[in-house]
Short mmCIF file of C-alpha atoms in Angstrom, two decimals:
data_model
loop_
_atom_site.label_atom_id
_atom_site.label_comp_id
_atom_site.label_asym_id
_atom_site.label_seq_id
_atom_site.Cartn_x
_atom_site.Cartn_y
_atom_site.Cartn_z
CA MET B 4 33.22 28.85 6.55
CA ILE B 5 35.13 31.39 8.63
CA SER B 6 36.96 34.16 6.87
CA PHE B 7 39.20 36.98 8.06
CA PRO B 8 38.64 40.30 6.27
CA THR B 9 41.43 42.87 6.67
CA ASP B 10 39.58 46.18 6.88
CA TRP B 11 39.62 47.92 10.21
CA GLN B 12 35.84 48.45 10.45
CA TYR B 13 35.28 44.71 10.31
CA ILE B 14 37.97 43.98 12.86
CA GLU B 15 36.50 46.57 15.24
CA SER B 16 33.08 44.99 14.84
CA ARG B 17 34.47 41.60 15.70
CA VAL B 18 35.96 42.96 18.94
CA LYS B 19 32.52 44.38 19.79
CA ALA B 20 30.91 41.00 19.05
CA ILE B 21 32.79 38.92 21.60
CA GLN B 22 30.69 36.96 24.09
CA PRO B 23 32.87 36.44 27.19
CA LYS B 24 30.38 34.29 29.12
CA ASN B 25 29.57 32.03 26.23
CA TYR B 26 33.25 31.80 25.41
CA GLY B 27 33.92 30.59 28.95
CA TYR B 28 31.74 27.46 28.73
CA SER B 29 31.87 26.62 25.03
CA ARG B 30 35.33 27.60 23.78
CA ASN B 31 36.64 24.02 23.62
CA TYR B 32 33.88 22.91 21.21
CA VAL B 33 34.48 23.26 17.48
CA ASP B 34 31.22 25.31 17.29
CA GLY B 35 31.86 27.26 20.49
CA ALA B 36 31.72 30.99 20.95
CA VAL B 37 35.41 31.61 20.11
CA THR B 38 36.30 35.15 19.25
CA TYR B 39 38.14 34.61 15.93
CA LEU B 40 40.35 37.54 16.97
CA SER B 41 43.64 35.58 17.05
CA PRO B 42 44.83 36.61 13.52
CA TYR B 43 44.36 40.26 14.40
CA ILE B 44 46.08 39.94 17.80
CA SER B 45 49.01 37.95 16.55
CA ARG B 46 49.56 40.46 13.74
CA GLY B 47 49.48 43.38 16.19
CA VAL B 48 46.44 45.05 14.58
CA ILE B 49 44.90 44.85 18.07
CA SER B 50 46.39 43.70 21.32
CA THR B 51 45.41 41.57 24.28
CA LEU B 52 44.99 44.90 26.09
CA THR B 53 42.47 46.01 23.43
CA VAL B 54 40.34 42.98 24.09
CA TRP B 55 40.67 43.36 27.86
CA GLU B 56 39.48 46.96 27.65
CA GLU B 57 36.44 45.84 25.71
CA ILE B 58 35.71 43.10 28.24
CA LYS B 59 36.11 45.53 31.18
CA SER B 60 33.70 48.00 29.58
CA ARG B 61 30.85 45.45 29.67
CA GLY B 62 30.51 45.55 33.47
CA LEU B 63 30.02 41.76 33.69
CA PRO B 64 30.84 39.72 36.86
CA TRP B 65 34.46 38.55 36.92
CA ASN B 66 33.36 34.90 36.81
CA ASP B 67 31.70 35.57 33.41
CA VAL B 68 34.90 36.92 31.86
CA GLU B 69 37.67 35.06 33.69
CA LYS B 70 38.21 32.29 31.08
CA LEU B 71 38.52 34.73 28.18
CA VAL B 72 40.89 36.93 30.17
CA GLN B 73 42.93 33.81 31.05
CA GLU B 74 43.27 32.94 27.39
CA LEU B 75 44.53 36.45 26.69
CA ALA B 76 47.08 35.96 29.43
CA TRP B 77 48.27 32.71 27.88
CA ARG B 78 49.21 34.68 24.74
CA ASP B 79 51.16 37.26 26.79
CA TYR B 80 52.82 34.46 28.76
CA PHE B 81 54.15 32.78 25.63
CA GLN B 82 55.46 36.16 24.43
CA ARG B 83 57.22 36.67 27.79
CA LEU B 84 58.64 33.17 27.53
CA ALA B 85 60.05 33.86 24.05
CA ILE B 86 61.79 36.99 25.44
CA GLU B 87 63.48 34.95 28.19
CA LYS B 88 64.07 31.62 26.47
CA ASN B 89 64.96 30.20 23.10
CA VAL B 90 61.64 28.66 22.11
CA ASP B 91 63.22 27.23 18.93
CA GLU B 92 64.71 24.54 21.17
CA ASP B 93 63.23 22.21 23.83
CA ILE B 94 62.48 24.59 26.73
CA LYS B 95 62.38 22.36 29.80
CA ASN B 96 62.96 18.76 28.78
CA GLU B 97 64.40 16.95 25.83
CA GLN B 98 61.37 15.50 24.03
CA SER B 99 61.26 11.82 24.90
CA GLY B 100 60.39 9.19 22.30
CA ALA B 101 61.15 11.44 19.32
CA ARG B 102 62.55 9.14 16.66
CA TYR B 103 61.94 11.28 13.64
CA GLN B 104 62.55 14.91 12.62
CA GLY B 105 59.80 15.17 10.04
CA ILE B 106 55.97 14.77 9.97
CA PRO B 107 53.74 11.80 9.12
CA ILE B 108 52.67 12.12 5.47
CA SER B 109 49.12 11.40 6.51
CA ILE B 110 49.12 14.65 8.45
CA ILE B 111 50.33 16.70 5.45
CA ASN B 112 47.85 14.99 3.14
CA ALA B 113 44.95 15.00 5.72
CA THR B 114 44.60 11.24 5.42
CA THR B 115 45.02 10.08 9.06
CA GLY B 116 41.61 8.38 9.04
CA ILE B 117 40.50 10.50 12.06
CA ASN B 118 37.73 12.47 10.28
CA ALA B 119 37.68 15.46 12.66
CA ILE B 120 41.43 15.92 12.30
CA ASP B 121 41.55 15.43 8.49
CA ASN B 122 38.72 17.91 8.07
CA ALA B 123 40.49 20.44 10.31
CA ILE B 124 43.66 20.18 8.25
CA LYS B 125 41.75 20.67 5.06
CA LYS B 126 40.08 23.75 6.55
CA LEU B 127 43.47 25.02 7.65
CA TYR B 128 44.68 24.86 4.05
CA GLN B 129 41.46 26.65 2.89
CA THR B 130 41.09 29.28 5.57
CA GLY B 131 44.37 29.73 7.38
CA TYR B 132 42.64 28.91 10.70
CA MET B 133 42.40 25.89 13.00
CA HIS B 134 40.48 25.62 16.27
CA ASN B 135 42.78 25.33 19.30
CA HIS B 136 41.65 21.84 20.21
CA HIS B 137 42.33 20.64 16.69
CA ARG B 138 45.86 22.09 16.93
CA MET B 139 46.43 20.07 20.11
CA TYR B 140 45.03 16.92 18.47
CA VAL B 141 47.30 17.34 15.42
CA ALA B 142 50.40 18.00 17.54
CA SER B 143 49.65 14.96 19.70
CA LEU B 144 49.37 12.70 16.67
CA VAL B 145 52.66 14.08 15.19
CA CYS B 146 54.71 14.11 18.38
CA ASN B 147 53.32 11.51 20.72
CA LEU B 148 51.77 8.81 18.46
CA GLY B 149 53.84 9.63 15.38
CA GLN B 150 57.08 9.87 17.44
CA SER B 151 58.28 12.93 15.62
CA HIS B 152 60.08 15.88 17.10
CA TRP B 153 57.80 18.87 17.58
CA LYS B 154 59.71 21.44 15.58
CA ASN B 155 59.07 20.46 11.94
CA GLY B 156 55.32 19.97 12.70
CA ALA B 157 55.23 23.37 14.34
CA GLN B 158 56.89 24.92 11.31
CA TRP B 159 54.35 23.27 8.99
CA MET B 160 51.40 24.53 10.97
CA TYR B 161 52.87 28.02 11.41
CA TYR B 162 53.37 28.27 7.62
CA HIS B 163 49.64 28.01 7.06
CA LEU B 164 48.20 29.95 10.04
CA LEU B 165 46.93 33.51 9.51
CA ASP B 166 47.30 33.90 13.25
CA GLY B 167 50.81 32.39 13.24
CA ASP B 168 52.65 33.60 16.22
CA TRP B 169 55.91 31.68 16.56
CA ALA B 170 56.06 31.93 20.36
CA SER B 171 52.51 30.71 20.94
CA ASN B 172 52.83 28.04 18.24
CA ALA B 173 56.20 26.65 19.28
CA CYS B 174 55.42 26.75 23.02
CA SER B 175 52.06 25.03 22.47
CA TRP B 176 53.57 22.24 20.43
CA GLN B 177 56.20 21.81 23.16
CA TRP B 178 53.49 21.69 25.78
CA VAL B 179 51.81 18.84 23.87
CA ALA B 180 55.09 17.03 23.26
CA GLY B 181 56.22 17.19 26.92
CA SER B 182 59.26 19.38 26.31
CA ASN B 183 57.60 22.37 27.93
CA SER B 184 55.35 20.46 30.37
CA LEU B 185 55.39 17.70 32.90
CA LYS B 186 53.69 15.16 30.65
CA LYS B 187 52.62 14.63 27.12
CA TYR B 188 49.12 15.41 25.95
CA TYR B 189 46.90 12.70 24.50
CA ALA B 190 43.30 12.82 23.23
CA ASN B 191 41.31 9.69 22.44
CA GLN B 192 38.47 9.26 19.99
CA ASP B 193 35.82 9.89 22.66
CA ASN B 194 37.43 13.25 23.53
CA ILE B 195 37.57 14.23 19.90
CA ASN B 196 33.98 13.17 19.32
CA LYS B 197 32.82 15.17 22.32
CA PHE B 198 34.36 18.48 21.33
CA ASP B 199 34.08 18.05 17.54
CA ARG B 200 30.40 17.00 17.76
CA SER B 201 31.34 13.83 15.78
CA HIS B 202 30.50 10.14 16.20
CA GLN B 203 33.39 8.23 14.66
CA THR B 204 34.41 4.90 16.14
CA GLY B 205 36.83 2.03 15.43
CA THR B 206 39.90 4.27 14.89
CA PHE B 207 43.42 3.84 16.32
CA LEU B 208 42.37 6.44 18.91
CA ASP B 209 39.36 4.47 20.06
CA MET B 210 40.67 3.38 23.43
CA PRO B 211 41.07 4.87 26.94
CA THR B 212 43.42 7.89 26.92
CA ASP B 213 45.81 6.35 29.46
CA GLU B 214 46.43 3.44 27.09
CA LEU B 215 47.41 5.65 24.10
CA GLN B 216 50.90 6.36 25.44
CA TYR B 217 51.75 2.61 25.34
CA GLN B 218 50.73 1.99 21.76
CA PRO B 219 53.36 1.20 19.14
CA LEU B 220 53.71 3.37 16.04
CA VAL B 221 50.41 3.01 14.18
CA GLU B 222 50.41 2.36 10.47
CA ALA B 223 48.55 5.58 9.63
CA LEU B 224 51.44 7.60 11.08
CA SER B 225 54.33 5.37 10.13
CA ILE B 226 55.53 7.02 6.88
CA ASN B 227 57.43 10.15 7.84
CA GLN B 228 58.99 12.90 5.81
CA THR B 229 60.72 16.24 6.42
CA TRP B 230 58.48 19.08 5.40
CA HIS B 231 60.13 21.79 3.31
CA PRO B 232 58.23 25.10 2.76
CA ALA B 233 57.77 26.90 -0.46
CA ASN B 234 58.85 30.39 0.56
CA LYS B 235 58.70 33.34 -1.78
CA LEU B 236 58.26 36.94 -0.77
CA PRO B 237 56.90 39.64 -3.02
CA ASN B 238 59.65 41.92 -4.29
CA PHE B 239 59.05 45.41 -2.95
CA ASN B 240 62.47 47.04 -3.33
CA LYS B 241 61.63 50.71 -3.70
CA VAL B 242 60.64 53.18 -1.02
CA SER B 243 60.58 56.93 -1.01
CA LEU B 244 61.47 58.25 2.43
CA ASP B 245 61.67 61.87 3.63
CA PRO B 246 64.81 62.26 5.83
CA LYS B 247 63.17 65.19 7.56
CA LEU B 248 60.44 62.98 8.98
CA PRO B 249 60.69 60.15 11.53
CA LEU B 250 60.47 56.55 10.32
CA CYS B 251 57.94 54.14 11.84
CA ILE B 252 58.76 50.50 11.13
CA TYR B 253 55.95 47.99 10.97
CA THR B 254 56.31 44.21 10.83
CA ALA B 255 54.04 41.15 10.52
CA TYR B 256 53.68 41.42 14.32
CA ASN B 257 52.94 45.13 14.47
CA LEU B 258 50.26 46.30 12.08
CA ASP B 259 48.36 48.61 14.36
CA ALA B 260 47.07 51.52 12.21
CA ARG B 261 46.51 53.53 15.40
CA TRP B 262 50.16 53.32 16.49
CA LYS B 263 51.68 56.84 16.26
CA SER B 264 48.81 57.89 13.91
CA ASN B 265 49.13 61.43 15.19
CA LEU B 266 52.77 61.63 14.08
CA THR B 267 53.69 62.89 10.62
CA ALA B 268 56.12 60.20 9.57
CA ASN B 269 57.44 57.73 6.98
CA ARG B 270 55.72 54.39 7.46
CA VAL B 271 57.26 51.13 6.20
CA LEU B 272 56.19 47.50 6.52
CA LEU B 273 59.49 45.61 6.62
CA LEU B 274 59.58 42.07 5.17
CA GLU B 275 63.00 40.58 5.90
CA PRO B 276 63.94 37.59 3.69
CA CYS B 277 66.38 36.27 6.33
CA HIS B 278 63.51 36.14 8.79
CA TYR B 279 61.17 34.31 6.47
CA GLU B 280 63.86 31.82 5.45
CA LYS B 281 63.86 30.67 9.09
CA TYR B 282 60.13 31.22 9.89
CA ALA B 283 58.49 30.52 6.59
CA VAL B 284 54.89 31.45 5.85
CA GLY B 285 52.67 30.76 2.86
CA GLU B 286 51.47 33.13 0.19
CA ALA B 287 48.02 33.41 1.83
CA VAL B 288 49.65 34.59 5.05
CA ILE B 289 51.80 37.17 3.24
CA GLN B 290 48.75 38.50 1.41
CA PHE B 291 46.85 38.72 4.72
CA ILE B 292 49.72 40.68 6.26
CA ILE B 293 49.84 43.05 3.24
CA GLY B 294 46.07 43.44 3.35
CA LEU B 295 46.13 44.40 7.03
CA SER B 296 48.93 46.93 6.33
CA GLN B 297 46.64 48.84 3.99
CA ASN B 298 44.79 50.21 7.04
CA ILE B 299 47.94 52.20 7.80
CA LEU B 300 47.83 55.58 6.18
CA GLY B 301 50.82 56.18 3.89
CA ILE B 302 52.28 52.71 4.32
CA GLN B 303 55.08 51.56 2.04
CA ILE B 304 56.32 48.02 1.84
CA PHE B 305 59.97 47.04 1.61
CA THR B 306 61.40 43.55 1.07
CA GLY B 307 64.90 43.47 2.50
CA SER B 308 66.88 43.58 5.69
CA PHE B 309 66.75 46.37 8.26
CA SER B 310 70.25 47.42 7.19
CA GLU B 311 69.15 47.59 3.58
CA LEU B 312 66.21 49.71 4.48
CA MET B 313 68.66 52.13 6.26
CA LEU B 314 70.35 52.67 2.92
CA HIS B 315 67.12 54.42 1.89
CA TYR B 316 66.67 56.49 5.02
CA LYS B 317 69.12 59.20 6.03
CA GLY B 318 67.10 60.57 8.94
CA ALA B 319 67.80 59.85 12.58
CA GLU B 320 64.43 59.25 14.26
CA ILE B 321 63.36 55.60 13.99
CA TYR B 322 60.52 53.95 15.92
CA TYR B 323 59.61 50.32 16.28
CA LYS B 324 57.84 47.99 18.70
CA GLU B 325 59.61 45.47 20.83
CA HIS B 326 59.54 41.89 19.64
CA PRO B 327 62.05 38.98 19.87
CA PHE B 328 62.36 39.15 16.09
CA ALA B 329 63.24 42.88 16.17
CA GLY B 330 66.29 42.62 18.37
CA HIS B 331 68.61 43.77 15.58
CA TYR B 332 66.74 47.04 14.88
CA ASN B 333 68.25 50.33 15.86
CA GLY B 334 66.11 53.24 17.04
CA ILE B 335 63.54 53.99 19.71
CA ARG B 336 62.05 50.78 20.88
CA GLU B 337 58.53 50.92 22.30
CA GLU B 338 56.95 48.20 24.44
CA ARG B 339 53.98 46.30 23.23
CA ASP B 340 50.57 46.71 24.84
CA TRP B 341 50.75 44.04 27.53
CA LEU B 342 47.82 43.10 29.76
CA THR B 343 50.07 43.73 32.81
CA PRO B 344 53.38 45.35 31.82
CA GLU B 345 54.60 45.13 35.41
CA VAL B 346 54.32 41.31 35.44
CA ASN B 347 57.38 40.43 33.39
CA GLY B 348 60.39 38.18 33.41
CA TYR B 349 60.51 34.39 33.43
CA TYR B 350 57.82 32.25 35.08
CA PRO B 351 58.40 28.49 34.84
CA SER B 352 54.64 27.77 34.42
CA PHE B 353 51.65 29.62 33.10
CA PHE B 354 49.80 29.33 36.38
CA SER B 355 52.62 30.92 38.36
CA TYR B 356 52.41 33.79 35.88
CA TRP B 357 48.57 33.84 35.94
CA LYS B 358 48.52 34.09 39.75
CA LYS B 359 50.26 37.45 39.48
CA VAL B 360 48.33 38.63 36.43
CA GLU B 361 44.95 37.67 37.87
CA LYS B 362 45.56 39.59 41.10
CA THR B 363 46.49 42.73 39.14
CA LEU B 364 43.66 42.49 36.68
CA LYS B 365 41.01 41.76 39.25
CA GLU B 366 42.02 44.90 41.21
CA ARG B 367 41.68 46.96 38.00
CA TYR B 368 38.48 45.21 36.98
CA HIS B 369 36.67 46.31 40.14
CA SER B 370 38.25 49.77 40.33
#
């Protein structure tokens, strides 16, 4: 079963182990050559640019790496979208057919009767990871067949994901639900069997895909409840900060031990309760974040708001990395490591964004 160690040497070895060509043709299968780098990218330990540079160093033909590069661009695109739009709300369209605000209990309990989906949910609880196709299947059951609004389901999944990135998660759920896309996403049993290497038949998904959208609410998804997270942060309320030194602020989205490593500075991982009240994560996710932070030399952890942290620091030089959740910080804001920093702003679709990104990256790839 997949695991996600937090030491830097392991993470670096996983970057070196990526197989771009195999990824391109097998990524949609549950046993495909996925990179398992998403928890480290979403937590800012490495960036999409880190992976791009590794890919570029291989000297492979563009066709062999294009699909992996495109997936990296999807992540950047969702981040760009979160900067320009409020992804907590329906982005393009009001979700049609959403009768409920909660989640089918059978999703929470992994008892939908679709074996591949139930097993994927159980593995999510055990490992903090779910294959991208399984995420789409689950969201489709919740939103399109279960007739629930996307947000509570997205919050539930985000709570458990080690690679939880709210922008990617919320935008992906909205894409499935049709509030950030032209149509809703459905997968039937044949599709699930194909990509999950399973052979189940006779389920409520065992029909042509184009018929699923006309099905009434199925019994397996009919009992709905609002999901409420158990949210408790560890209490780190003491830090010792030298006012003569700069302060580098780290968050759950910026845990890069290489960031400003040549600067003698105070280093603090900031866990803000007001943030986690709105974007709750489980204990396993918090422990993963703390584990990753231990790669940062001299790191201290503080549970509290940015303003409360400032009560402990009387210096003037504060550094942090740009993120939609860091908009209330004061100090010197540094940009994240984008694939293409010059391709920014709002693009109404991924492929309008990708057209610009691909042109730029192909020029660099062959230079």
